[in-house]
CSV table of C-alpha atoms in Angstrom, one decimal:
chain,number,residue,atom,x,y,z
L,9,ALA,CA,155.3,60.1,83.9
L,10,ASN,CA,151.9,60.7,82.2
L,11,ILE,CA,150.1,60.6,85.6
L,12,LEU,CA,152.6,63.0,87.2
L,13,GLN,CA,152.5,65.3,84.2
L,14,ARG,CA,148.7,65.4,84.3
L,15,ALA,CA,148.8,66.1,88.0
L,16,ALA,CA,151.4,68.9,87.5
L,17,VAL,CA,149.2,70.6,85.0
L,18,SER,CA,145.8,70.1,86.6
L,19,LEU,CA,146.5,70.8,90.3
L,20,PRO,CA,147.7,74.4,89.8
L,21,ARG,CA,144.8,75.1,87.6
L,22,TYR,CA,142.3,73.7,90.2
L,23,GLN,CA,144.1,75.7,92.9
L,24,ASP,CA,143.9,78.9,90.8
L,25,ALA,CA,140.2,78.3,90.1
L,26,ILE,CA,139.4,77.7,93.8
L,27,GLY,CA,141.6,80.6,94.9
L,28,ASN,CA,139.9,83.0,92.4
L,29,PHE,CA,136.5,81.9,93.7
L,30,VAL,CA,137.5,82.5,97.4
L,31,ARG,CA,138.9,85.9,96.6
L,32,SER,CA,135.9,87.0,94.6
L,33,PHE,CA,133.6,85.6,97.3
L,34,HIS,CA,135.3,87.5,100.0
L,35,ALA,CA,135.5,90.7,98.0
L,36,ASN,CA,131.8,90.7,96.8
L,37,GLY,CA,130.1,88.8,99.6
L,38,LYS,CA,128.3,86.6,97.0
L,39,VAL,CA,128.9,83.5,95.0
L,40,PRO,CA,130.4,84.4,91.6
L,41,ALA,CA,128.0,84.1,88.7
L,42,ASN,CA,130.2,81.6,86.9
L,43,VAL,CA,130.5,79.2,89.9
L,44,ASN,CA,127.9,76.7,90.9
L,45,SER,CA,127.8,73.5,92.8
L,46,ALA,CA,128.5,71.5,89.6
L,47,SER,CA,131.9,73.2,89.2
L,48,PHE,CA,133.0,72.0,92.6
L,49,VAL,CA,131.6,68.5,92.0
L,50,THR,CA,133.6,68.3,88.7
L,51,ILE,CA,136.8,69.4,90.4
L,52,ASN,CA,136.2,67.0,93.3
L,53,ASP,CA,135.7,64.1,90.9
L,54,HIS,CA,138.9,64.9,89.1
L,55,LEU,CA,140.8,65.1,92.4
L,56,GLN,CA,139.4,61.7,93.5
L,57,THR,CA,140.5,60.2,90.1
L,58,LEU,CA,143.9,61.7,90.5
L,59,ASP,CA,144.2,60.5,94.0
L,60,THR,CA,143.4,56.9,92.9
L,61,ASP,CA,146.0,57.1,90.1
L,62,LEU,CA,148.7,58.4,92.4
L,63,THR,CA,148.0,55.8,95.0
L,64,ASN,CA,148.3,53.1,92.3
L,65,LEU,CA,151.5,54.6,91.0
L,66,ARG,CA,153.0,54.6,94.5
L,67,SER,CA,152.1,50.9,94.8
L,68,SER,CA,153.7,50.1,91.5
L,69,ILE,CA,156.9,51.9,92.4
L,70,ALA,CA,157.1,49.9,95.7
L,71,LYS,CA,156.5,46.6,93.8
L,72,GLU,CA,159.2,47.4,91.3
L,73,VAL,CA,161.7,48.2,94.0
L,74,ALA,CA,160.8,45.0,95.9
L,75,VAL,CA,161.4,42.7,92.9
L,76,ALA,CA,164.4,44.4,91.4
L,77,SER,CA,167.7,42.8,91.6
L,78,ALA,CA,170.6,44.6,93.2
L,79,SER,CA,172.1,45.6,89.9
L,80,GLU,CA,168.7,46.7,88.5
L,81,PHE,CA,168.0,48.7,91.7
L,82,ASN,CA,171.4,50.4,91.6
L,83,SER,CA,171.0,51.4,87.9
L,84,THR,CA,167.5,52.7,88.4
L,85,ARG,CA,167.9,54.1,92.0
L,86,SER,CA,168.2,57.7,90.9
L,87,LEU,CA,165.2,57.3,88.6
L,88,MET,CA,163.1,55.8,91.4
L,89,ALA,CA,164.2,58.4,93.9
L,90,GLY,CA,163.2,61.2,91.4
L,91,LEU,CA,159.8,59.5,90.9
L,92,ALA,CA,159.3,59.1,94.6
L,93,ALA,CA,160.1,62.8,95.2
L,94,LEU,CA,157.8,63.9,92.4
L,95,LEU,CA,155.1,61.6,93.7
L,96,ALA,CA,155.4,62.9,97.3
L,97,GLY,CA,155.2,66.5,96.1
L,98,THR,CA,152.2,65.7,94.0
L,99,LEU,CA,150.4,64.0,96.8
L,100,VAL,CA,151.0,67.1,99.0
L,101,ALA,CA,149.7,69.4,96.3
L,102,LEU,CA,146.7,67.1,95.9
L,103,PHE,CA,146.0,67.3,99.7
L,104,ILE,CA,146.3,71.1,99.6
L,105,THR,CA,144.0,71.4,96.7
L,106,GLY,CA,141.4,69.0,98.3
L,107,THR,CA,141.6,71.1,101.5
L,108,GLN,CA,141.1,74.3,99.5
L,109,LEU,CA,138.1,72.7,97.7
L,110,LEU,CA,136.5,71.6,101.0
L,111,LYS,CA,136.9,75.0,102.6
L,112,ALA,CA,135.4,76.7,99.6
L,113,ARG,CA,132.4,74.3,99.5
L,114,ILE,CA,131.8,74.9,103.2
L,115,GLU,CA,131.9,78.7,102.7
L,116,ILE,CA,129.3,78.3,99.9
L,117,GLN,CA,127.1,76.2,102.1
L,118,LEU,CA,127.3,78.6,105.0
L,119,PHE,CA,126.7,81.5,102.7
L,120,ILE,CA,123.6,79.9,101.1
L,121,LYS,CA,122.2,78.9,104.5
L,122,LYS,CA,122.6,82.4,105.9
L,123,ARG,CA,121.1,83.9,102.7
L,124,LYS,CA,118.1,81.7,103.1
L,125,GLU,CA,117.8,82.6,106.8
L,126,ASP,CA,118.1,86.3,105.8
L,127,LEU,CA,115.4,86.0,103.1
L,128,GLY,CA,113.1,84.2,105.5
L,129,ALA,CA,113.6,86.9,108.1
L,130,ILE,CA,112.9,89.6,105.5
L,131,ARG,CA,109.8,87.7,104.3
L,132,GLU,CA,108.5,87.4,107.9
L,133,GLU,CA,109.2,91.1,108.6
L,134,LYS,CA,107.5,92.1,105.4
L,135,MET,CA,104.4,90.1,106.3
L,136,SER,CA,104.4,91.6,109.7
L,137,LEU,CA,104.6,95.1,108.2
L,138,VAL,CA,101.8,94.4,105.8
L,139,GLN,CA,99.6,93.1,108.7
L,140,THR,CA,100.5,96.1,110.8
L,141,ASN,CA,99.7,98.4,107.9
L,142,ASN,CA,96.4,96.8,107.3
L,143,ILE,CA,95.5,97.1,111.0
L,144,LEU,CA,96.6,100.8,111.0
L,145,THR,CA,94.6,101.5,107.8
L,146,ASN,CA,91.5,99.8,109.3
L,147,LEU,CA,91.9,101.8,112.6
L,148,ALA,CA,92.3,105.1,110.7
L,149,SER,CA,89.1,104.5,108.6
L,150,THR,CA,86.9,102.9,111.3
L,151,ASP,CA,84.9,104.6,114.0
L,152,GLN,CA,85.9,102.9,117.2
L,153,LEU,CA,82.6,103.4,119.0
L,154,THR,CA,80.2,102.1,116.4
L,155,GLY,CA,82.4,100.0,114.2
L,156,LEU,CA,81.1,101.8,111.1
L,157,SER,CA,83.4,103.6,108.7
L,158,ASN,CA,84.4,107.1,110.0
L,159,ARG,CA,84.6,110.3,108.0
L,160,THR,CA,88.0,109.4,106.4
L,161,GLY,CA,86.8,105.9,105.5
L,162,GLY,CA,83.5,107.3,104.3
L,163,ASP,CA,85.2,109.7,101.9
L,164,GLU,CA,87.1,106.9,100.3
L,165,LEU,CA,84.0,104.8,100.0
L,166,LEU,CA,82.0,107.6,98.4
L,167,GLU,CA,84.8,108.3,95.9
L,168,ARG,CA,85.0,104.6,95.0
L,169,TYR,CA,81.2,104.1,94.7
L,170,PHE,CA,80.8,107.4,92.7
L,171,LYS,CA,83.5,106.3,90.1
L,172,ALA,CA,81.8,102.9,89.8
L,173,ALA,CA,78.4,104.5,89.3
L,174,VAL,CA,79.7,106.8,86.5
L,175,LEU,CA,81.6,103.9,84.8
L,176,MET,CA,78.6,101.6,84.9
L,177,HIS,CA,75.9,104.2,84.4
L,178,SER,CA,74.1,103.0,87.5
L,179,GLY,CA,72.2,104.6,90.3
L,180,LEU,CA,73.9,105.8,93.5
L,181,SER,CA,71.9,107.2,96.5
L,182,LEU,CA,72.8,108.6,99.9
L,183,LEU,CA,70.8,108.8,103.1
L,184,LEU,CA,71.8,111.6,105.5
L,185,ILE,CA,70.6,110.7,109.0
L,186,ASP,CA,70.7,112.9,112.1
L,187,VAL,CA,69.6,111.5,115.5
L,188,ASP,CA,66.8,113.8,116.8
L,189,ASN,CA,67.3,115.5,120.2
L,190,PHE,CA,70.6,113.8,120.8
L,191,LYS,CA,72.1,116.8,122.7
L,192,GLU,CA,69.2,116.8,125.1
L,193,TYR,CA,69.5,113.0,125.6
L,194,ASN,CA,73.2,113.4,126.3
L,195,ASP,CA,72.7,116.2,128.8
L,196,THR,CA,69.9,114.3,130.6
L,197,PHE,CA,71.4,110.8,130.8
L,198,GLY,CA,75.1,111.4,130.4
L,199,HIS,CA,77.7,110.7,127.7
L,200,LEU,CA,77.9,107.0,128.4
L,201,ALA,CA,74.2,106.7,127.7
L,202,GLY,CA,74.7,108.8,124.6
L,203,ASP,CA,77.4,106.5,123.4
L,204,GLU,CA,75.1,103.4,124.0
L,205,ALA,CA,72.4,105.2,122.0
L,206,LEU,CA,74.7,105.8,119.0
L,207,VAL,CA,75.8,102.1,119.1
L,208,SER,CA,72.2,101.0,119.1
L,209,VAL,CA,71.4,103.3,116.1
L,210,ALA,CA,74.4,101.9,114.2
L,211,GLU,CA,73.3,98.3,114.9
L,212,VAL,CA,69.8,99.1,113.6
L,213,MET,CA,71.3,100.6,110.4
L,214,LYS,CA,73.6,97.6,109.8
L,215,SER,CA,70.8,95.1,110.3
L,216,MET,CA,68.7,96.9,107.6
L,217,LEU,CA,71.3,97.3,104.9
L,218,ARG,CA,71.8,95.2,101.8
L,219,THR,CA,75.2,93.5,101.1
L,220,ASP,CA,76.7,96.3,99.2
L,221,ASP,CA,75.3,99.2,101.3
L,222,GLN,CA,77.7,101.0,103.6
L,223,ALA,CA,76.9,102.9,106.8
L,224,ILE,CA,79.2,105.8,107.8
L,225,ARG,CA,79.4,107.7,111.1
L,226,PHE,CA,79.9,111.1,109.6
L,227,GLY,CA,80.4,112.9,112.9
L,228,GLY,CA,78.7,113.2,116.3
L,229,GLU,CA,75.2,111.9,115.8
L,230,GLU,CA,75.2,112.3,112.0
L,231,PHE,CA,75.3,109.2,109.8
L,232,VAL,CA,75.4,108.6,106.1
L,233,ILE,CA,74.3,105.5,104.3
L,234,VAL,CA,75.7,104.8,100.8
L,235,LEU,CA,73.3,102.8,98.5
L,236,PRO,CA,75.0,101.7,95.3
L,237,PHE,CA,72.9,100.6,92.3
L,238,CYS,CA,69.9,102.3,94.0
L,239,ASP,CA,67.6,104.9,92.4
L,240,GLU,CA,65.5,107.4,94.3
L,241,GLN,CA,62.4,105.3,94.7
L,242,ALA,CA,64.4,102.4,96.1
L,243,ALA,CA,66.4,104.7,98.4
L,244,VAL,CA,63.1,106.1,99.9
L,245,LYS,CA,62.0,102.6,100.7
L,246,VAL,CA,65.3,101.8,102.4
L,247,ALA,CA,65.1,105.1,104.4
L,248,GLU,CA,61.6,104.3,105.6
L,249,ARG,CA,62.6,100.8,106.6
């Protein structure tokens, strides 16, 4: 009687708990905050214990019936029939509860798996967007012919170096360079030869610069070299070199 009473009290409670979870899960599309894997493990352990007790009870009833005399069996037949009916109903309720629990746990596992897959896809997409953005930023600030910073990138470099010079009270020098007779060279030998000349000039500049110096193609055949931490005398030496 104690076992059956415990089952009668606990099984509806477990069914309600699992049902509430499933309804909340379907309504909100996420695992309720008060439900975790430990909750289902606890319910599952209780169901297994209850299943063992009911199985033992069924065996006990069968043994009592087997050893009872005719008079004993007749006098307790109604009691045994009632117990057997209660036991059968309880076993059915236990099976239904176990099935509900299994279904709910499967839904959680599938949800968590999909959530991880979605997060992984979002992370990959974000990394791809960052890489694409870096490439676009680099293209927007780089002169495609010479590989030097272009006017846009140069403006950003100048602003950054100027702020650093003010903050650190350090020198900052600029070299403004124009390729002599470039128009005549272009007209005589053609634009492809002119492009090759600009590339050669850019390579010479890059080979002569210090680590922190920056060369900029300002436009056409005009170049700017930014010399941070460099006073006038040092800038003249760099220009002559």
